[in-house]
mmCIF file of C-alpha atoms and ligand atoms in Angstrom:
data_model
loop_
_atom_site.group_PDB
_atom_site.id
_atom_site.type_symbol
_atom_site.label_atom_id
_atom_site.label_comp_id
_atom_site.label_asym_id
_atom_site.label_seq_id
_atom_site.Cartn_x
_atom_site.Cartn_y
_atom_site.Cartn_z
ATOM 1 C CA MET A 36 0.000 0.000 0.000
ATOM 2 C CA GLU A 37 1.214 3.443 -0.842
ATOM 3 C CA ALA A 38 0.873 6.259 1.600
ATOM 4 C CA PRO A 39 -2.856 6.806 1.572
ATOM 5 C CA CYS A 40 -4.408 10.160 1.038
ATOM 6 C CA ARG A 41 -6.715 11.244 3.717
ATOM 7 C CA PRO A 42 -9.854 9.179 3.151
ATOM 8 C CA GLY A 43 -12.472 11.215 1.484
ATOM 9 C CA SER A 44 -10.046 13.415 -0.358
ATOM 10 C CA GLY A 45 -11.863 14.830 -3.275
ATOM 11 C CA SER A 46 -15.180 14.582 -1.509
ATOM 12 C CA GLY A 47 -13.643 16.990 0.978
ATOM 13 C CA ARG A 48 -16.095 19.522 2.235
ATOM 14 C CA GLU A 49 -13.369 21.478 3.907
ATOM 15 C CA PRO A 50 -10.484 23.188 2.237
ATOM 16 C CA GLY A 51 -7.250 21.263 2.373
ATOM 17 C CA SER A 52 -8.759 17.869 1.785
ATOM 18 C CA LEU A 53 -5.908 17.038 -0.563
ATOM 19 C CA GLY A 54 -3.316 18.445 1.767
ATOM 20 C CA GLY A 55 -2.480 15.089 3.287
ATOM 21 C CA CYS A 56 -0.975 13.726 0.132
ATOM 22 C CA ARG A 57 1.235 16.604 -0.782
ATOM 23 C CA ALA A 58 4.715 17.102 0.491
ATOM 24 C CA GLY A 59 4.730 20.084 2.768
ATOM 25 C CA GLY A 60 0.971 20.238 2.751
ATOM 26 C CA GLY A 61 0.886 20.255 6.500
ATOM 27 C CA ARG A 62 3.208 23.189 6.758
ATOM 28 C CA ARG A 63 1.288 25.159 4.197
ATOM 29 C CA TRP A 64 -1.872 24.278 5.962
ATOM 30 C CA ARG A 65 -0.588 25.756 9.211
ATOM 31 C CA GLU A 66 0.827 28.676 7.347
ATOM 32 C CA ALA A 67 -2.391 29.457 5.614
ATOM 33 C CA ALA A 68 -4.315 28.927 8.811
ATOM 34 C CA GLY A 69 -2.554 31.934 10.227
ATOM 35 C CA ALA A 70 0.715 30.736 11.680
ATOM 36 C CA TRP A 71 2.918 31.208 8.659
ATOM 37 C CA PRO A 72 3.475 34.947 8.547
ATOM 38 C CA ARG A 73 5.989 34.518 11.353
ATOM 39 C CA THR A 74 8.480 32.810 9.047
ATOM 40 C CA ARG A 75 7.720 35.095 6.167
ATOM 41 C CA ARG A 76 8.133 38.162 8.319
ATOM 42 C CA ARG A 77 11.419 36.915 9.622
ATOM 43 C CA GLY A 78 12.558 36.315 6.055
ATOM 44 C CA LEU A 79 11.655 39.797 4.971
ATOM 45 C CA ALA A 80 13.197 41.416 8.017
ATOM 46 C CA GLY A 81 16.387 39.453 7.360
ATOM 47 C CA ALA A 82 16.418 40.672 3.804
ATOM 48 C CA ARG A 83 16.556 44.225 4.980
ATOM 49 C CA GLN A 84 19.463 43.587 7.351
ATOM 50 C CA PRO A 85 22.223 42.039 5.252
ATOM 51 C CA ALA A 86 24.109 40.453 8.144
ATOM 52 C CA ALA A 87 21.145 38.585 9.528
ATOM 53 C CA GLY A 88 19.832 35.151 8.714
ATOM 54 C CA GLY A 89 21.566 32.100 7.298
ATOM 55 C CA GLY A 90 25.205 33.137 6.797
ATOM 56 C CA ARG A 91 24.794 35.690 4.058
ATOM 57 C CA ASP A 92 28.524 36.514 4.165
ATOM 58 C CA ARG A 93 29.336 33.280 2.356
ATOM 59 C CA ARG A 94 27.524 34.421 -0.708
ATOM 60 C CA ALA A 95 29.803 36.873 -2.380
ATOM 61 C CA GLY A 96 29.014 36.433 -6.099
ATOM 62 C CA PRO A 97 28.672 39.905 -7.622
ATOM 63 C CA THR A 98 25.927 38.987 -10.094
ATOM 64 C CA TRP A 99 24.019 37.350 -7.370
ATOM 65 C CA PHE A 100 24.234 40.446 -5.231
ATOM 66 C CA ALA A 101 22.965 42.782 -7.912
ATOM 67 C CA ALA A 102 20.024 40.611 -8.809
ATOM 68 C CA ALA A 103 19.221 39.603 -5.283
ATOM 69 C CA GLU A 104 19.383 43.160 -4.003
ATOM 70 C CA ALA A 105 17.041 44.225 -6.785
ATOM 71 C CA ALA A 106 14.704 41.380 -5.941
ATOM 72 C CA GLU A 107 14.937 42.184 -2.272
ATOM 73 C CA ALA A 108 14.285 45.824 -2.901
ATOM 74 C CA ALA A 109 11.188 44.908 -4.872
ATOM 75 C CA ALA A 110 10.041 42.460 -2.219
ATOM 76 C CA ALA A 111 10.806 44.911 0.560
ATOM 77 C CA ALA A 112 9.033 47.715 -1.263
ATOM 78 C CA ALA A 113 6.027 45.495 -1.833
ATOM 79 C CA ALA A 114 6.031 44.570 1.819
ATOM 80 C CA ALA A 115 6.909 47.974 3.215
ATOM 81 C CA GLY A 116 4.161 49.110 5.503
ATOM 82 C CA SER A 117 1.813 46.565 3.992
ATOM 83 C CA GLY A 118 2.940 43.300 5.565
ATOM 84 C CA LYS A 119 -0.628 42.777 6.640
ATOM 85 C CA LEU A 120 -1.994 43.310 3.146
ATOM 86 C CA GLU A 121 0.481 40.829 1.718
ATOM 87 C CA GLU A 122 -0.518 38.265 4.311
ATOM 88 C CA ARG A 123 -4.160 38.880 3.572
ATOM 89 C CA LEU A 124 -3.472 38.445 -0.126
ATOM 90 C CA TYR A 125 -1.906 35.055 0.526
ATOM 91 C CA SER A 126 -5.111 33.795 2.010
ATOM 92 C CA VAL A 127 -7.231 35.398 -0.706
ATOM 93 C CA LEU A 128 -5.202 34.067 -3.643
ATOM 94 C CA CYS A 129 -4.344 30.600 -2.363
ATOM 95 C CA CYS A 130 -5.795 27.413 -3.803
ATOM 96 C CA THR A 131 -8.964 26.583 -1.873
ATOM 97 C CA VAL A 132 -8.020 22.900 -1.891
ATOM 98 C CA CYS A 133 -4.359 22.718 -0.814
ATOM 99 C CA LEU A 134 -4.219 26.277 0.562
ATOM 100 C CA ASP A 135 -0.885 26.768 -1.135
ATOM 101 C CA LEU A 136 -0.172 29.620 -3.507
ATOM 102 C CA PRO A 137 -0.573 28.253 -7.042
ATOM 103 C CA LYS A 138 2.689 27.853 -8.916
ATOM 104 C CA ALA A 139 1.257 27.800 -12.411
ATOM 105 C CA SER A 140 -2.266 27.944 -13.798
ATOM 106 C CA VAL A 141 -5.205 28.814 -11.548
ATOM 107 C CA TYR A 142 -8.682 27.502 -12.310
ATOM 108 C CA GLN A 143 -11.977 28.631 -10.869
ATOM 109 C CA CYS A 144 -15.359 26.977 -10.443
ATOM 110 C CA THR A 145 -18.445 28.707 -11.792
ATOM 111 C CA ASN A 146 -18.774 30.416 -8.395
ATOM 112 C CA GLY A 147 -15.212 31.683 -8.484
ATOM 113 C CA HIS A 148 -13.478 29.319 -6.039
ATOM 114 C CA LEU A 149 -9.816 29.052 -6.951
ATOM 115 C CA MET A 150 -7.960 25.790 -7.502
ATOM 116 C CA CYS A 151 -4.340 25.325 -8.479
ATOM 117 C CA ALA A 152 -3.784 23.222 -11.611
ATOM 118 C CA GLY A 153 -2.494 20.247 -9.594
ATOM 119 C CA CYS A 154 -5.537 20.112 -7.312
ATOM 120 C CA PHE A 155 -7.947 20.696 -10.160
ATOM 121 C CA ILE A 156 -6.512 17.775 -12.144
ATOM 122 C CA HIS A 157 -6.418 15.647 -8.983
ATOM 123 C CA LEU A 158 -10.117 16.312 -8.308
ATOM 124 C CA LEU A 159 -11.059 15.393 -11.871
ATOM 125 C CA ALA A 160 -8.950 12.214 -11.731
ATOM 126 C CA ASP A 161 -10.438 11.197 -8.357
ATOM 127 C CA ALA A 162 -13.947 11.722 -9.648
ATOM 128 C CA ARG A 163 -13.179 9.541 -12.652
ATOM 129 C CA LEU A 164 -11.888 6.766 -10.388
ATOM 130 C CA LYS A 165 -14.970 6.979 -8.156
ATOM 131 C CA GLU A 166 -17.330 7.347 -11.109
ATOM 132 C CA GLU A 167 -18.732 10.563 -9.774
ATOM 133 C CA GLN A 168 -19.198 13.989 -11.202
ATOM 134 C CA ALA A 169 -16.302 16.125 -9.975
ATOM 135 C CA THR A 170 -17.444 18.974 -7.753
ATOM 136 C CA CYS A 171 -15.915 22.068 -6.229
ATOM 137 C CA PRO A 172 -14.853 21.166 -2.666
ATOM 138 C CA ASN A 173 -16.187 24.538 -1.506
ATOM 139 C CA CYS A 174 -19.599 24.924 -3.070
ATOM 140 C CA ARG A 175 -20.199 21.466 -4.581
ATOM 141 C CA CYS A 176 -20.967 22.888 -8.016
ATOM 142 C CA GLU A 177 -19.903 20.696 -10.914
ATOM 143 C CA ILE A 178 -16.386 21.186 -12.185
ATOM 144 C CA SER A 179 -14.844 19.999 -15.426
ATOM 145 C CA LYS A 180 -12.350 21.230 -17.966
ATOM 146 C CA SER A 181 -15.110 22.909 -19.936
ATOM 147 C CA LEU A 182 -16.982 24.390 -16.950
ATOM 148 C CA CYS A 183 -13.941 25.890 -15.248
ATOM 149 C CA CYS A 184 -11.785 28.601 -16.685
ATOM 150 C CA ARG A 185 -8.421 30.010 -15.765
ATOM 151 C CA ASN A 186 -8.109 33.172 -13.732
ATOM 152 C CA LEU A 187 -5.264 35.159 -15.281
ATOM 153 C CA ALA A 188 -5.580 38.064 -12.859
ATOM 154 C CA VAL A 189 -4.966 35.743 -9.927
ATOM 155 C CA GLU A 190 -2.072 34.041 -11.735
ATOM 156 C CA LYS A 191 -0.422 37.410 -12.322
ATOM 157 C CA ALA A 192 -1.084 38.645 -8.803
ATOM 158 C CA VAL A 193 0.403 35.469 -7.348
ATOM 159 C CA SER A 194 3.517 35.841 -9.481
ATOM 160 C CA GLU A 195 4.116 39.234 -7.840
ATOM 161 C CA LEU A 196 3.865 37.965 -4.278
ATOM 162 C CA PRO A 197 7.082 37.118 -2.450
ATOM 163 C CA SER A 198 7.882 33.486 -2.067
ATOM 164 C CA GLU A 199 10.580 31.541 -0.296
ATOM 165 C CA CYS A 200 13.613 30.053 -2.025
ATOM 166 C CA GLY A 201 13.731 26.365 -1.159
ATOM 167 C CA PHE A 202 17.526 26.437 -0.727
ATOM 168 C CA CYS A 203 18.386 29.661 1.091
ATOM 169 C CA LEU A 204 14.903 30.341 2.530
ATOM 170 C CA ARG A 205 15.014 33.981 1.469
ATOM 171 C CA GLN A 206 12.085 35.813 -0.075
ATOM 172 C CA PHE A 207 11.727 36.735 -3.748
ATOM 173 C CA PRO A 208 8.852 37.749 -5.992
ATOM 174 C CA ARG A 209 7.535 34.496 -7.467
ATOM 175 C CA SER A 210 8.328 35.717 -10.956
ATOM 176 C CA LEU A 211 12.043 35.930 -10.067
ATOM 177 C CA LEU A 212 12.185 32.816 -7.926
ATOM 178 C CA GLU A 213 12.744 30.295 -10.682
ATOM 179 C CA ARG A 214 15.750 32.142 -12.050
ATOM 180 C CA HIS A 215 17.099 32.668 -8.566
ATOM 181 C CA GLN A 216 16.855 28.977 -7.704
ATOM 182 C CA LYS A 217 18.346 27.893 -11.007
ATOM 183 C CA GLU A 218 21.127 30.392 -11.523
ATOM 184 C CA GLU A 219 21.684 32.738 -8.633
ATOM 185 C CA CYS A 220 21.076 31.084 -5.289
ATOM 186 C CA GLN A 221 24.353 30.504 -3.456
ATOM 187 C CA ASP A 222 22.785 27.555 -1.651
ATOM 188 C CA ARG A 223 21.417 25.760 -4.716
ATOM 189 C CA VAL A 224 22.556 22.188 -5.132
ATOM 190 C CA THR A 225 25.358 21.809 -7.641
ATOM 191 C CA GLN A 226 27.594 18.995 -8.821
ATOM 192 C CA CYS A 227 31.358 18.855 -9.126
ATOM 193 C CA LYS A 228 32.672 19.555 -12.634
ATOM 194 C CA TYR A 229 34.621 16.279 -12.361
ATOM 195 C CA LYS A 230 31.330 14.412 -12.236
ATOM 196 C CA ARG A 231 32.177 13.248 -15.771
ATOM 197 C CA ILE A 232 35.118 11.306 -14.408
ATOM 198 C CA GLY A 233 33.142 9.915 -11.518
ATOM 199 C CA CYS A 234 33.159 12.488 -8.685
ATOM 200 C CA PRO A 235 29.898 11.938 -6.812
ATOM 201 C CA TRP A 236 30.081 15.234 -4.850
ATOM 202 C CA HIS A 237 27.081 17.500 -4.818
ATOM 203 C CA GLY A 238 26.465 20.329 -2.440
ATOM 204 C CA PRO A 239 25.616 24.019 -2.124
ATOM 205 C CA PHE A 240 26.963 26.275 -4.842
ATOM 206 C CA HIS A 241 28.985 28.377 -2.388
ATOM 207 C CA GLU A 242 31.085 25.315 -1.496
ATOM 208 C CA LEU A 243 31.647 24.283 -5.098
ATOM 209 C CA THR A 244 34.872 26.200 -5.749
ATOM 210 C CA VAL A 245 36.467 24.928 -2.537
ATOM 211 C CA HIS A 246 35.482 21.364 -3.362
ATOM 212 C CA GLU A 247 36.655 21.529 -6.957
ATOM 213 C CA ALA A 248 40.031 22.903 -5.866
ATOM 214 C CA ALA A 249 40.424 19.982 -3.465
ATOM 215 C CA CYS A 250 38.671 17.325 -5.563
ATOM 216 C CA ALA A 251 40.738 14.150 -5.777
ATOM 217 C CA HIS A 252 39.349 13.015 -9.090
ATOM 218 C CA PRO A 253 41.578 14.992 -11.478
ATOM 219 C CA THR A 254 44.680 13.568 -9.787
ATOM 220 C CA LYS A 255 43.612 9.957 -10.078
ATOM 221 C CA THR A 256 45.703 7.788 -12.348
ATOM 222 C CA GLY A 257 44.551 6.599 -15.699
ATOM 223 C CA SER A 258 43.919 3.067 -14.503
ATOM 224 C CA GLU A 259 41.888 4.287 -11.502
ATOM 225 C CA LEU A 260 39.781 6.408 -13.812
ATOM 226 C CA MET A 261 39.311 3.523 -16.220
ATOM 227 C CA GLU A 262 37.490 1.581 -13.526
ATOM 228 C CA ILE A 263 35.169 4.483 -12.722
ATOM 229 C CA LEU A 264 34.504 5.157 -16.378
ATOM 230 C CA ASP A 265 33.656 1.507 -16.995
ATOM 231 C CA GLY A 266 30.808 1.704 -14.495
ATOM 232 C CA MET A 267 29.525 4.891 -16.062
ATOM 233 C CA ASP A 268 29.787 3.417 -19.542
ATOM 234 C CA GLN A 269 27.613 0.518 -18.545
ATOM 235 C CA SER A 270 24.644 2.621 -17.520
ATOM 236 C CA HIS A 271 25.095 4.741 -20.622
ATOM 237 C CA ARG A 272 25.212 1.600 -22.754
ATOM 238 C CA LYS A 273 21.843 0.444 -21.417
ATOM 239 C CA GLU A 274 20.254 3.703 -22.501
ATOM 240 C CA MET A 275 21.866 3.479 -25.907
ATOM 241 C CA GLN A 276 20.669 -0.099 -26.294
ATOM 242 C CA LEU A 277 17.071 1.050 -25.964
ATOM 243 C CA TYR A 278 17.475 3.727 -28.608
ATOM 244 C CA ASN A 279 19.415 1.463 -30.909
ATOM 245 C CA SER A 280 16.778 -1.220 -30.660
ATOM 246 C CA ILE A 281 14.076 1.321 -31.480
ATOM 247 C CA PHE A 282 16.073 2.402 -34.512
ATOM 248 C CA SER A 283 16.656 -1.129 -35.686
ATOM 249 C CA LEU A 284 12.947 -1.903 -35.257
ATOM 250 C CA LEU A 285 12.203 1.074 -37.484
ATOM 251 C CA SER A 286 13.995 -0.626 -40.352
ATOM 252 C CA PHE A 287 11.881 -3.789 -40.116
ATOM 253 C CA GLU A 288 9.969 -4.787 -43.187
ATOM 254 C CA LYS A 289 6.572 -4.773 -41.522
ATOM 255 C CA ILE A 290 5.852 -1.967 -39.139
ATOM 256 C CA GLY A 291 2.672 -0.163 -38.400
ATOM 257 C CA TYR A 292 1.415 2.499 -36.055
ATOM 258 C CA THR A 293 -1.874 4.043 -35.201
ATOM 259 C CA GLU A 294 -3.478 6.536 -32.850
ATOM 260 C CA VAL A 295 -5.339 4.685 -30.136
ATOM 261 C CA GLN A 296 -8.008 6.129 -27.919
ATOM 262 C CA PHE A 297 -8.618 4.508 -24.544
ATOM 263 C CA ARG A 298 -12.146 5.103 -23.259
ATOM 264 C CA PRO A 299 -13.162 4.687 -19.615
ATOM 265 C CA TYR A 300 -15.517 1.868 -18.579
ATOM 266 C CA ARG A 301 -16.583 0.340 -15.258
ATOM 267 C CA THR A 302 -16.463 -3.332 -14.404
ATOM 268 C CA ASP A 303 -19.791 -4.794 -13.266
ATOM 269 C CA ASP A 304 -18.321 -6.134 -10.004
ATOM 270 C CA PHE A 305 -20.067 -5.347 -6.736
ATOM 271 C CA ILE A 306 -17.532 -2.555 -6.298
ATOM 272 C CA THR A 307 -17.080 -1.308 -9.802
ATOM 273 C CA ARG A 308 -13.610 -0.562 -11.044
ATOM 274 C CA LEU A 309 -12.421 1.766 -13.696
ATOM 275 C CA TYR A 310 -10.726 0.315 -16.735
ATOM 276 C CA TYR A 311 -9.976 1.546 -20.191
ATOM 277 C CA GLU A 312 -10.427 -0.025 -23.559
ATOM 278 C CA THR A 313 -9.852 1.102 -27.113
ATOM 279 C CA PRO A 314 -12.212 0.392 -29.981
ATOM 280 C CA ARG A 315 -10.910 -2.279 -32.353
ATOM 281 C CA PHE A 316 -8.236 -1.054 -34.709
ATOM 282 C CA THR A 317 -6.244 -2.519 -37.565
ATOM 283 C CA VAL A 318 -2.465 -2.537 -37.774
ATOM 284 C CA LEU A 319 -0.326 -4.914 -39.864
ATOM 285 C CA ASN A 320 -3.560 -6.275 -41.379
ATOM 286 C CA GLN A 321 -4.693 -7.628 -38.004
ATOM 287 C CA THR A 322 -7.410 -6.462 -35.662
ATOM 288 C CA TRP A 323 -6.349 -5.425 -32.189
ATOM 289 C CA VAL A 324 -7.669 -4.004 -28.945
ATOM 290 C CA LEU A 325 -5.786 -2.368 -26.091
ATOM 291 C CA LYS A 326 -6.958 -2.427 -22.492
ATOM 292 C CA ALA A 327 -5.588 -0.458 -19.575
ATOM 293 C CA ARG A 328 -6.133 -0.421 -15.855
ATOM 294 C CA VAL A 329 -5.280 1.910 -13.006
ATOM 295 C CA ASN A 330 -2.902 0.873 -10.185
ATOM 296 C CA ASP A 331 -3.224 -2.732 -11.412
ATOM 297 C CA SER A 332 -6.888 -2.763 -10.417
ATOM 298 C CA GLU A 333 -6.143 -1.881 -6.822
ATOM 299 C CA ARG A 334 -9.351 -1.739 -4.824
ATOM 300 C CA ASN A 335 -9.510 1.968 -4.081
ATOM 301 C CA PRO A 336 -6.990 3.724 -6.282
ATOM 302 C CA ASN A 337 -8.541 7.029 -5.264
ATOM 303 C CA LEU A 338 -7.144 6.531 -1.754
ATOM 304 C CA SER A 339 -3.597 6.246 -3.002
ATOM 305 C CA CYS A 340 -1.352 9.060 -4.154
ATOM 306 C CA LYS A 341 0.501 6.708 -6.429
ATOM 307 C CA ARG A 342 -1.109 6.461 -9.833
ATOM 308 C CA THR A 343 0.066 4.056 -12.472
ATOM 309 C CA LEU A 344 -1.400 2.637 -15.645
ATOM 310 C CA SER A 345 -0.702 -0.747 -17.127
ATOM 311 C CA PHE A 346 -1.910 -2.028 -20.445
ATOM 312 C CA GLN A 347 -2.511 -5.172 -22.412
ATOM 313 C CA LEU A 348 -2.503 -5.783 -26.161
ATOM 314 C CA LEU A 349 -5.064 -8.247 -27.514
ATOM 315 C CA LEU A 350 -5.094 -9.784 -30.964
ATOM 316 C CA LYS A 351 -8.690 -10.099 -32.148
ATOM 317 C CA SER A 352 -8.225 -11.702 -35.553
ATOM 318 C CA LYS A 353 -7.183 -15.284 -36.298
ATOM 319 C CA VAL A 354 -3.667 -15.968 -37.515
ATOM 320 C CA THR A 355 -2.405 -18.822 -39.655
ATOM 321 C CA ALA A 356 1.035 -18.800 -38.061
ATOM 322 C CA PRO A 357 2.453 -17.408 -34.813
ATOM 323 C CA LEU A 358 2.856 -13.652 -35.040
ATOM 324 C CA GLU A 359 5.924 -12.385 -33.223
ATOM 325 C CA CYS A 360 5.764 -8.700 -32.467
ATOM 326 C CA SER A 361 7.499 -5.917 -30.643
ATOM 327 C CA PHE A 362 5.269 -3.099 -29.522
ATOM 328 C CA LEU A 363 5.623 0.268 -27.969
ATOM 329 C CA LEU A 364 3.147 2.855 -26.666
ATOM 330 C CA LEU A 365 4.146 6.473 -26.910
ATOM 331 C CA LYS A 366 2.578 9.866 -26.481
ATOM 332 C CA GLY A 367 0.368 10.615 -29.447
ATOM 333 C CA PRO A 368 -0.143 13.889 -31.239
ATOM 334 C CA TYR A 369 -3.269 14.766 -29.236
ATOM 335 C CA ASP A 370 -2.269 14.260 -25.606
ATOM 336 C CA ASP A 371 0.602 15.795 -23.749
ATOM 337 C CA VAL A 372 1.976 13.170 -21.392
ATOM 338 C CA ARG A 373 5.530 12.194 -20.660
ATOM 339 C CA ILE A 374 6.224 8.505 -21.279
ATOM 340 C CA SER A 375 9.662 6.948 -21.335
ATOM 341 C CA PRO A 376 9.745 4.388 -24.139
ATOM 342 C CA VAL A 377 9.827 0.674 -23.278
ATOM 343 C CA ILE A 378 9.695 -2.024 -25.955
ATOM 344 C CA TYR A 379 7.691 -5.160 -25.198
ATOM 345 C CA HIS A 380 7.704 -8.451 -27.109
ATOM 346 C CA PHE A 381 5.078 -11.116 -27.543
ATOM 347 C CA VAL A 382 4.322 -14.043 -29.809
ATOM 348 C CA PHE A 383 0.615 -14.002 -30.654
ATOM 349 C CA THR A 384 -1.122 -17.248 -31.584
ATOM 350 C CA ASN A 385 -4.805 -18.182 -31.762
ATOM 351 C CA GLU A 386 -4.507 -19.830 -28.337
ATOM 352 C CA SER A 387 -2.447 -17.148 -26.703
ATOM 353 C CA ASN A 388 -3.728 -13.900 -28.133
ATOM 354 C CA GLU A 389 -3.303 -11.442 -25.291
ATOM 355 C CA THR A 390 -0.241 -10.125 -23.538
ATOM 356 C CA ASP A 391 0.029 -9.768 -19.781
ATOM 357 C CA TYR A 392 -0.600 -6.359 -18.318
ATOM 358 C CA VAL A 393 2.647 -4.427 -18.682
ATOM 359 C CA PRO A 394 3.439 -1.030 -17.186
ATOM 360 C CA LEU A 395 2.750 2.037 -19.249
ATOM 361 C CA PRO A 396 5.960 3.861 -18.350
ATOM 362 C CA ILE A 397 4.508 7.252 -17.481
ATOM 363 C CA ILE A 398 7.159 9.219 -15.667
ATOM 364 C CA ASP A 399 5.164 9.975 -12.492
ATOM 365 C CA SER A 400 1.773 10.063 -10.759
ATOM 366 C CA VAL A 401 1.191 13.711 -11.666
ATOM 367 C CA GLU A 402 1.466 12.858 -15.348
ATOM 368 C CA CYS A 403 -0.788 9.863 -14.785
ATOM 369 C CA ASN A 404 -3.446 12.061 -13.154
ATOM 370 C CA LYS A 405 -3.350 14.266 -16.216
ATOM 371 C CA LEU A 406 -4.411 11.283 -18.297
ATOM 372 C CA LEU A 407 -7.085 10.181 -15.828
ATOM 373 C CA ALA A 408 -8.517 13.690 -15.649
ATOM 374 C CA ALA A 409 -9.036 13.769 -19.394
ATOM 375 C CA LYS A 410 -12.096 12.215 -20.953
ATOM 376 C CA ASN A 411 -10.162 9.758 -23.080
ATOM 377 C CA ILE A 412 -6.531 8.771 -23.215
ATOM 378 C CA ASN A 413 -4.926 9.255 -26.595
ATOM 379 C CA LEU A 414 -1.677 7.479 -27.303
ATOM 380 C CA ARG A 415 0.177 6.111 -30.280
ATOM 381 C CA LEU A 416 0.895 2.409 -30.704
ATOM 382 C CA PHE A 417 3.804 1.090 -32.754
ATOM 383 C CA LEU A 418 3.841 -2.539 -33.837
ATOM 384 C CA PHE A 419 6.831 -4.237 -35.398
ATOM 385 C CA GLN A 420 6.420 -7.699 -36.871
ATOM 386 C CA ILE A 421 9.470 -9.862 -36.369
ATOM 387 C CA GLN A 422 10.061 -12.132 -39.382
ATOM 388 C CA LYS A 423 12.588 -14.862 -39.116
HETATM 389 ZN ZN1 ZN B 28 -4.066 23.307 -4.769
HETATM 390 ZN ZN1 ZN B 29 -16.953 26.476 -5.892
HETATM 391 ZN ZN1 ZN B 30 18.007 30.901 -2.693
HETATM 392 ZN ZN1 ZN B 31 34.730 16.517 -7.147
#
């Protein structure tokens, strides 16, 4: 069992019903409930007194200083004399489900309740799993992709509010935070430049120069390095094998691909379960069907934060000889989901005409929820017939 969400998430009548399954949800919850301004205030006060808070003296990069001072000035100006307003804005603009400030798109129900994109998609996916109409956790009105629209004013307002850098814990306007965390933060996690010859060191940026000067890797002998490089080559080789096998499959004599659309159905068990099936389709002159299931038909997938899909390929037409195939499901042109390619093999005969359920290698549960939240799942199937 994966870490369960709080039971009843999605049917939550109170804000924060999804909070239990999000990292840091608890903290945000407390913060939004009124306790958080203490940390924020401390952060802002620290920003105005350069010596205070978290060893600022270590961070001496000139570019960082210019940009950070500008950001601080903006944050300080925004907060000057209006700390209260800023705090009030946090509670006005936060997602009514997780009570966090939305990081990207903000959706609203027909009554104007705000939901961050993650929570919105999660609610739609949960409703699909429970075979219910998705509703706004605040007012219970129906929500769907067509009923809810984005709220650009809120998105822009949120991007102006200060937010905390996850590495150095200092405050920046949200719009500057990404760049700060990626390029400017002296505490951001970096890797040694000798990583390519096997140095495993990673640590805060401000320690990087000291480490690199003392790093033992450049002084290793050729034969020591050979050993390290061998290990690295092996993992690289595995990756290359996958791509090479895809390329060699592409030069097979008989290959076919098609767009497949998985549609949701319910089993007629006592407790119905969601599964997906495509209409019949023809590839390589044979008729096929694909089926998919959520969390390998776990009893209550809506109670788990982990979301996976597995699928099965079924041959529906009769064959005169065994049909050996490689197959591969990838993102199609109509759905945006990140799948890492995996090639599966199977020999289809009239007696054994369906594969086992194999994982659909979606990169994570968030991506999987995106698929579940949609009406249908659109992917592209490649089939390669192996002729001996
Ligand atoms: Zn949310
Ligand atoms: Zn509502
Ligand atoms: Zn930082
Ligand atoms: Zn190193």
